[in-house]
Amino acid sequence: MPEGTVLVTGASGHVGARLVQALRRLGRPVRALSRRQQESVDGVDWAVGDVADRGSLDAAFEGVDQAFYLVHGLADSADLEQVELDGARTFAAAARDAGVERIVYLGGLAHGDGLSPHLQTRHDVGETLRLEGPPVVELRASVVIGDGSASFELVRKLVDNAPALVLPDWTDTACQPIAVDDVVAYLTAALEIELTESRIFEIGGADRITYGELLELYADAVGKAPPTVKVPVLPLPVPALLSRLAPEEARVWLRLAEGMQFDSTVRDHSAAGAFDLQPRGVRDAIDAALAEAEAA
């Protein structure tokens, strides 16, 4: 693995925090970008900045040869697409001008026409990085399972609080959930693959299931009775339910729920040839997330 400093944006997030630790275990010097001052400890150099602030990025990129783009403004109340694209455009230009060799971007996996704004923006950010920056490795991930993951917390909230008689129609949609530690393994491995031009990889776990089956697997893991009977004429009022249960997190979860109507299974299997990784199954990922939550 190259020896130069790697920049991690989104370093305090669910995936980013794990990635920083993984990179340190591999001996990579890490600079982590945060909007607020953090204490630089354990070999991590925390820089204050924002992906939309070119001046702070120019300082953060000093001595950096590769960078991770893990920023996503799901919780932003402003125009999601404009905020995301402005940040990606500024970051890509700063990386290019700093001579960065590659950007590794964690995007979202979805198929279908008329994607939700959340999912379409994930794809648009990847395209912006590719067009305006150095070569990009874009990893399009299905549902990420891990303690603290927004998607996993949505599953947890629905199983714990949804009525037992109804499920929304999107529970028939196919997905390929992937453990957060497997996502981190793909991210770190993306620094090593040969790259002469930008590449896009679809990544998911070992199991292809529906969102309904994901709810049932989680319910079984925690010993709860899952909501298993669908009544199409009386759909579960997900927006009202989530807004009542956790109003401060409802915006994030509603954007995720909008995306659950789109298939997020791996169709392009080129990642299997490029990465020597064997992602685990859904139940193993759920058990690991629950064990981490219990240990916290």
Tab-separated table of C-alpha atoms in Angstrom:
chain	number	residue	atom	x	y	z
A	1	MET	CA	0.000	0.000	0.000
A	2	PRO	CA	1.331	3.511	-0.811
A	3	GLU	CA	2.951	5.391	2.016
A	4	GLY	CA	1.652	8.954	1.479
A	5	THR	CA	-0.926	10.737	3.577
A	6	VAL	CA	-4.552	9.967	2.822
A	7	LEU	CA	-7.336	12.498	3.385
A	8	VAL	CA	-10.652	11.244	4.792
A	9	THR	CA	-13.731	13.438	4.562
A	10	GLY	CA	-16.752	12.408	6.600
A	11	ALA	CA	-14.255	11.050	9.106
A	12	SER	CA	-16.569	11.403	12.086
A	13	GLY	CA	-19.419	9.539	10.407
A	14	HIS	CA	-20.509	5.915	10.720
A	15	VAL	CA	-18.263	4.594	7.938
A	16	GLY	CA	-15.605	7.295	8.118
A	17	ALA	CA	-14.690	6.725	11.759
A	18	ARG	CA	-14.146	3.025	11.079
A	19	LEU	CA	-12.161	3.784	7.941
A	20	VAL	CA	-9.784	6.101	9.802
A	21	GLN	CA	-8.992	3.359	12.313
A	22	ALA	CA	-8.555	0.771	9.556
A	23	LEU	CA	-6.101	3.006	7.722
A	24	ARG	CA	-4.119	3.591	10.903
A	25	ARG	CA	-3.901	-0.175	11.480
A	26	LEU	CA	-2.438	-0.447	7.969
A	27	GLY	CA	0.161	2.152	8.857
A	28	ARG	CA	-1.171	4.932	6.627
A	29	PRO	CA	-0.756	8.539	7.753
A	30	VAL	CA	-4.293	9.966	7.945
A	31	ARG	CA	-5.592	13.503	7.749
A	32	ALA	CA	-9.261	13.683	8.720
A	33	LEU	CA	-11.419	16.617	7.662
A	34	SER	CA	-14.047	17.949	10.047
A	35	ARG	CA	-16.139	21.118	10.246
A	36	ARG	CA	-15.194	21.462	13.916
A	37	GLN	CA	-11.852	21.284	15.674
A	38	GLN	CA	-10.963	17.789	16.868
A	39	GLU	CA	-8.047	16.654	18.984
A	40	SER	CA	-5.339	15.045	16.872
A	41	VAL	CA	-4.632	11.743	18.598
A	42	ASP	CA	-3.551	8.223	17.715
A	43	GLY	CA	-1.714	9.247	14.575
A	44	VAL	CA	-4.680	11.073	13.028
A	45	ASP	CA	-4.178	14.686	11.967
A	46	TRP	CA	-7.560	16.434	12.202
A	47	ALA	CA	-8.024	19.399	9.874
A	48	VAL	CA	-10.844	21.922	10.128
A	49	GLY	CA	-12.664	22.535	6.863
A	50	ASP	CA	-15.607	21.922	4.605
A	51	VAL	CA	-15.827	20.317	1.168
A	52	ALA	CA	-17.506	23.484	-0.129
A	53	ASP	CA	-14.722	25.761	1.201
A	54	ARG	CA	-11.878	25.797	-1.309
A	55	GLY	CA	-9.447	27.543	1.023
A	56	SER	CA	-9.784	24.936	3.748
A	57	LEU	CA	-9.442	22.154	1.173
A	58	ASP	CA	-6.227	23.574	-0.269
A	59	ALA	CA	-4.713	23.453	3.221
A	60	ALA	CA	-6.074	19.971	3.923
A	61	PHE	CA	-4.669	18.551	0.669
A	62	GLU	CA	-1.083	19.556	1.413
A	63	GLY	CA	1.054	16.392	1.250
A	64	VAL	CA	-1.947	14.168	0.405
A	65	ASP	CA	-1.722	11.649	-2.441
A	66	GLN	CA	-5.107	9.912	-2.143
A	67	ALA	CA	-8.469	10.960	-0.717
A	68	PHE	CA	-11.781	9.499	0.404
A	69	TYR	CA	-15.059	11.295	-0.256
A	70	LEU	CA	-17.589	10.059	2.297
A	71	VAL	CA	-19.621	13.235	2.664
A	72	HIS	CA	-23.389	13.064	2.238
A	73	GLY	CA	-25.858	15.669	3.448
A	74	LEU	CA	-28.889	13.508	4.189
A	75	ALA	CA	-29.762	15.647	7.177
A	76	ASP	CA	-29.382	18.970	5.369
A	77	SER	CA	-32.591	20.970	5.190
A	78	ALA	CA	-31.327	23.047	2.249
A	79	ASP	CA	-31.575	21.893	-1.364
A	80	LEU	CA	-29.928	18.472	-1.189
A	81	GLU	CA	-28.810	18.232	-4.802
A	82	GLN	CA	-27.270	21.702	-4.996
A	83	VAL	CA	-25.424	21.326	-1.687
A	84	GLU	CA	-24.063	17.929	-2.686
A	85	LEU	CA	-22.954	18.927	-6.175
A	86	ASP	CA	-21.320	22.168	-5.028
A	87	GLY	CA	-19.301	20.251	-2.458
A	88	ALA	CA	-18.266	17.541	-4.930
A	89	ARG	CA	-17.265	20.091	-7.566
A	90	THR	CA	-15.132	22.088	-5.140
A	91	PHE	CA	-13.512	18.984	-3.686
A	92	ALA	CA	-12.719	17.519	-7.114
A	93	ALA	CA	-11.077	20.727	-8.325
A	94	ALA	CA	-8.991	21.058	-5.153
A	95	ALA	CA	-7.870	17.428	-5.403
A	96	ARG	CA	-6.944	17.823	-9.063
A	97	ASP	CA	-4.958	21.002	-8.475
A	98	ALA	CA	-3.157	19.413	-5.507
A	99	GLY	CA	-1.972	16.517	-7.674
A	100	VAL	CA	-3.970	13.868	-5.795
A	101	GLU	CA	-3.647	10.486	-7.507
A	102	ARG	CA	-7.152	9.206	-6.870
A	103	ILE	CA	-10.417	9.792	-5.046
A	104	VAL	CA	-12.324	6.903	-3.497
A	105	TYR	CA	-16.026	7.711	-3.279
A	106	LEU	CA	-18.698	5.765	-1.404
A	107	GLY	CA	-21.966	6.116	-3.298
A	108	GLY	CA	-25.315	4.354	-3.297
A	109	LEU	CA	-26.460	1.325	-5.282
A	110	ALA	CA	-29.831	1.590	-7.017
A	111	HIS	CA	-31.421	0.557	-10.307
A	112	GLY	CA	-34.485	1.914	-12.031
A	113	ASP	CA	-35.943	4.990	-13.669
A	114	GLY	CA	-36.887	8.078	-11.744
A	115	LEU	CA	-34.627	7.463	-8.758
A	116	SER	CA	-35.441	9.260	-5.515
A	117	PRO	CA	-33.635	12.613	-5.059
A	118	HIS	CA	-31.372	11.006	-2.450
A	119	LEU	CA	-30.233	8.189	-4.749
A	120	GLN	CA	-30.009	10.319	-7.884
A	121	THR	CA	-27.807	12.764	-6.037
A	122	ARG	CA	-25.467	9.949	-4.985
A	123	HIS	CA	-24.962	9.051	-8.646
A	124	ASP	CA	-24.636	12.693	-9.704
A	125	VAL	CA	-21.940	13.324	-7.104
A	126	GLY	CA	-19.932	10.405	-8.477
A	127	GLU	CA	-20.233	11.768	-12.002
A	128	THR	CA	-19.136	15.234	-10.861
A	129	LEU	CA	-16.066	13.831	-9.116
A	130	ARG	CA	-15.142	11.843	-12.222
A	131	LEU	CA	-15.570	14.762	-14.612
A	132	GLU	CA	-13.779	17.415	-12.587
A	133	GLY	CA	-11.192	15.623	-10.469
A	134	PRO	CA	-8.470	12.962	-10.652
A	135	PRO	CA	-9.397	9.306	-11.383
A	136	VAL	CA	-12.145	8.041	-9.094
A	137	VAL	CA	-12.949	4.630	-7.642
A	138	GLU	CA	-16.684	4.784	-6.971
A	139	LEU	CA	-18.102	2.061	-4.736
A	140	ARG	CA	-21.894	1.892	-5.015
A	141	ALA	CA	-23.030	0.116	-1.871
A	142	SER	CA	-26.355	-1.482	-1.071
A	143	VAL	CA	-27.885	-1.112	2.419
A	144	VAL	CA	-25.098	-0.746	5.009
A	145	ILE	CA	-25.617	-2.798	8.174
A	146	GLY	CA	-23.815	-1.617	11.295
A	147	ASP	CA	-24.469	-0.044	14.658
A	148	GLY	CA	-25.058	3.637	13.983
A	149	SER	CA	-25.796	3.232	10.274
A	150	ALA	CA	-28.819	5.340	9.290
A	151	SER	CA	-30.229	2.457	7.243
A	152	PHE	CA	-29.817	-0.015	10.082
A	153	GLU	CA	-31.358	2.398	12.568
A	154	LEU	CA	-34.353	2.769	10.240
A	155	VAL	CA	-34.803	-1.019	10.209
A	156	ARG	CA	-34.499	-1.099	13.979
A	157	LYS	CA	-37.048	1.678	14.442
A	158	LEU	CA	-39.601	0.082	12.112
A	159	VAL	CA	-39.360	-3.355	13.720
A	160	ASP	CA	-39.541	-1.953	17.227
A	161	ASN	CA	-42.482	0.332	16.530
A	162	ALA	CA	-44.398	-0.652	13.372
A	163	PRO	CA	-47.862	-2.184	13.722
A	164	ALA	CA	-47.810	-5.971	13.407
A	165	LEU	CA	-50.441	-6.113	10.659
A	166	VAL	CA	-49.163	-3.883	7.878
A	167	LEU	CA	-46.008	-3.278	5.861
A	168	PRO	CA	-45.311	-0.685	3.165
A	169	ASP	CA	-45.215	-1.838	-0.468
A	170	TRP	CA	-41.458	-1.262	-0.746
A	171	THR	CA	-40.772	-4.297	1.443
A	172	ASP	CA	-40.993	-6.408	-1.740
A	173	THR	CA	-38.023	-4.560	-3.256
A	174	ALA	CA	-34.771	-6.498	-3.587
A	175	CYS	CA	-31.603	-5.418	-1.800
A	176	GLN	CA	-28.190	-6.857	-0.945
A	177	PRO	CA	-27.259	-5.584	2.535
A	178	ILE	CA	-23.570	-5.305	3.336
A	179	ALA	CA	-21.821	-5.176	6.716
A	180	VAL	CA	-20.116	-1.887	7.515
A	181	ASP	CA	-16.807	-3.635	8.165
A	182	ASP	CA	-16.992	-5.131	4.662
A	183	VAL	CA	-17.619	-1.670	3.224
A	184	VAL	CA	-14.494	-0.442	5.025
A	185	ALA	CA	-12.534	-3.389	3.631
A	186	TYR	CA	-13.576	-2.434	0.092
A	187	LEU	CA	-12.659	1.199	0.723
A	188	THR	CA	-9.152	0.430	1.936
A	189	ALA	CA	-8.605	-2.095	-0.877
A	190	ALA	CA	-9.654	0.578	-3.397
A	191	LEU	CA	-6.382	2.372	-2.657
A	192	GLU	CA	-4.445	-0.540	-4.123
A	193	ILE	CA	-6.260	-1.511	-7.314
A	194	GLU	CA	-4.625	-0.511	-10.591
A	195	LEU	CA	-6.272	2.651	-11.839
A	196	THR	CA	-5.629	4.389	-15.150
A	197	GLU	CA	-9.139	5.801	-15.442
A	198	SER	CA	-12.184	6.140	-13.214
A	199	ARG	CA	-14.074	2.964	-12.350
A	200	ILE	CA	-17.443	2.160	-10.789
A	201	PHE	CA	-18.024	-0.967	-8.706
A	202	GLU	CA	-21.270	-2.270	-7.221
A	203	ILE	CA	-20.853	-3.878	-3.810
A	204	GLY	CA	-23.219	-5.836	-1.599
A	205	GLY	CA	-23.224	-8.661	0.896
A	206	ALA	CA	-23.523	-12.375	0.240
A	207	ASP	CA	-27.355	-12.467	0.344
A	208	ARG	CA	-29.926	-11.046	-2.047
A	209	ILE	CA	-33.167	-10.529	-0.132
A	210	THR	CA	-36.144	-8.177	0.043
A	211	TYR	CA	-36.500	-5.319	2.492
A	212	GLY	CA	-39.329	-7.281	4.098
A	213	GLU	CA	-36.983	-10.196	4.686
A	214	LEU	CA	-34.430	-7.781	6.146
A	215	LEU	CA	-37.020	-6.605	8.671
A	216	GLU	CA	-37.854	-10.216	9.517
A	217	LEU	CA	-34.195	-11.192	9.957
A	218	TYR	CA	-33.610	-8.282	12.300
A	219	ALA	CA	-36.774	-9.100	14.241
A	220	ASP	CA	-35.659	-12.721	14.614
A	221	ALA	CA	-32.211	-11.621	15.781
A	222	VAL	CA	-33.678	-9.499	18.584
A	223	GLY	CA	-36.494	-11.904	19.474
A	224	LYS	CA	-39.386	-9.766	18.262
A	225	ALA	CA	-42.410	-10.653	16.165
A	226	PRO	CA	-41.909	-8.968	12.783
A	227	PRO	CA	-44.635	-7.090	10.903
A	228	THR	CA	-45.316	-9.650	8.160
A	229	VAL	CA	-48.810	-9.119	6.731
A	230	LYS	CA	-49.165	-6.606	3.918
A	231	VAL	CA	-52.466	-4.851	3.333
A	232	PRO	CA	-52.002	-2.858	0.084
A	233	VAL	CA	-55.119	-0.755	0.608
A	234	LEU	CA	-53.912	0.270	4.059
A	235	PRO	CA	-50.176	0.982	3.749
A	236	LEU	CA	-48.102	1.690	6.812
A	237	PRO	CA	-47.980	5.489	7.269
A	238	VAL	CA	-44.179	5.540	7.423
A	239	PRO	CA	-43.731	9.340	7.265
A	240	ALA	CA	-46.155	9.957	10.126
A	241	LEU	CA	-44.725	7.082	12.163
A	242	LEU	CA	-41.105	8.198	11.829
A	243	SER	CA	-41.903	11.850	12.410
A	244	ARG	CA	-43.663	10.934	15.642
A	245	LEU	CA	-40.993	8.525	16.874
A	246	ALA	CA	-37.904	10.595	16.152
A	247	PRO	CA	-38.625	14.024	14.663
A	248	GLU	CA	-34.957	15.033	14.748
A	249	GLU	CA	-34.000	12.048	12.571
A	250	ALA	CA	-37.120	11.812	10.441
A	251	ARG	CA	-35.682	13.768	7.490
A	252	VAL	CA	-32.815	11.321	7.097
A	253	TRP	CA	-35.012	8.245	7.449
A	254	LEU	CA	-37.687	9.512	5.095
A	255	ARG	CA	-35.091	10.121	2.389
A	256	LEU	CA	-33.807	6.592	2.915
A	257	ALA	CA	-37.323	5.141	2.866
A	258	GLU	CA	-38.013	6.894	-0.446
A	259	GLY	CA	-35.068	5.028	-1.927
A	260	MET	CA	-36.251	1.628	-0.747
A	261	GLN	CA	-38.612	1.297	-3.688
A	262	PHE	CA	-35.586	0.832	-5.985
A	263	ASP	CA	-33.682	-2.417	-6.484
A	264	SER	CA	-30.243	-2.237	-4.842
A	265	THR	CA	-28.778	-5.619	-5.749
A	266	VAL	CA	-25.430	-6.088	-7.477
A	267	ARG	CA	-25.855	-6.543	-11.219
A	268	ASP	CA	-22.334	-5.649	-12.339
A	269	HIS	CA	-20.065	-8.242	-10.736
A	270	SER	CA	-16.739	-6.677	-11.752
A	271	ALA	CA	-15.906	-6.033	-8.080
A	272	ALA	CA	-15.507	-9.782	-7.593
A	273	GLY	CA	-12.568	-9.760	-10.009
A	274	ALA	CA	-10.998	-6.531	-8.785
A	275	PHE	CA	-11.185	-7.153	-5.021
A	276	ASP	CA	-10.071	-10.248	-3.117
A	277	LEU	CA	-12.916	-9.958	-0.602
A	278	GLN	CA	-15.747	-12.223	0.526
A	279	PRO	CA	-18.499	-10.129	2.161
A	280	ARG	CA	-20.571	-11.833	4.846
A	281	GLY	CA	-24.273	-12.648	4.859
A	282	VAL	CA	-27.086	-10.515	6.256
A	283	ARG	CA	-27.610	-12.380	9.533
A	284	ASP	CA	-23.897	-12.245	10.344
A	285	ALA	CA	-23.913	-8.513	9.634
A	286	ILE	CA	-26.943	-7.979	11.891
A	287	ASP	CA	-25.425	-10.043	14.707
A	288	ALA	CA	-22.184	-8.039	14.488
A	289	ALA	CA	-24.095	-4.745	14.628
A	290	LEU	CA	-26.090	-5.883	17.654
A	291	ALA	CA	-22.952	-7.103	19.435
A	292	GLU	CA	-21.264	-3.758	18.847
A	293	ALA	CA	-24.299	-1.894	20.171
A	294	GLU	CA	-24.375	-4.058	23.291
A	295	ALA	CA	-20.660	-3.528	23.917
A	296	ALA	CA	-20.923	0.253	23.539
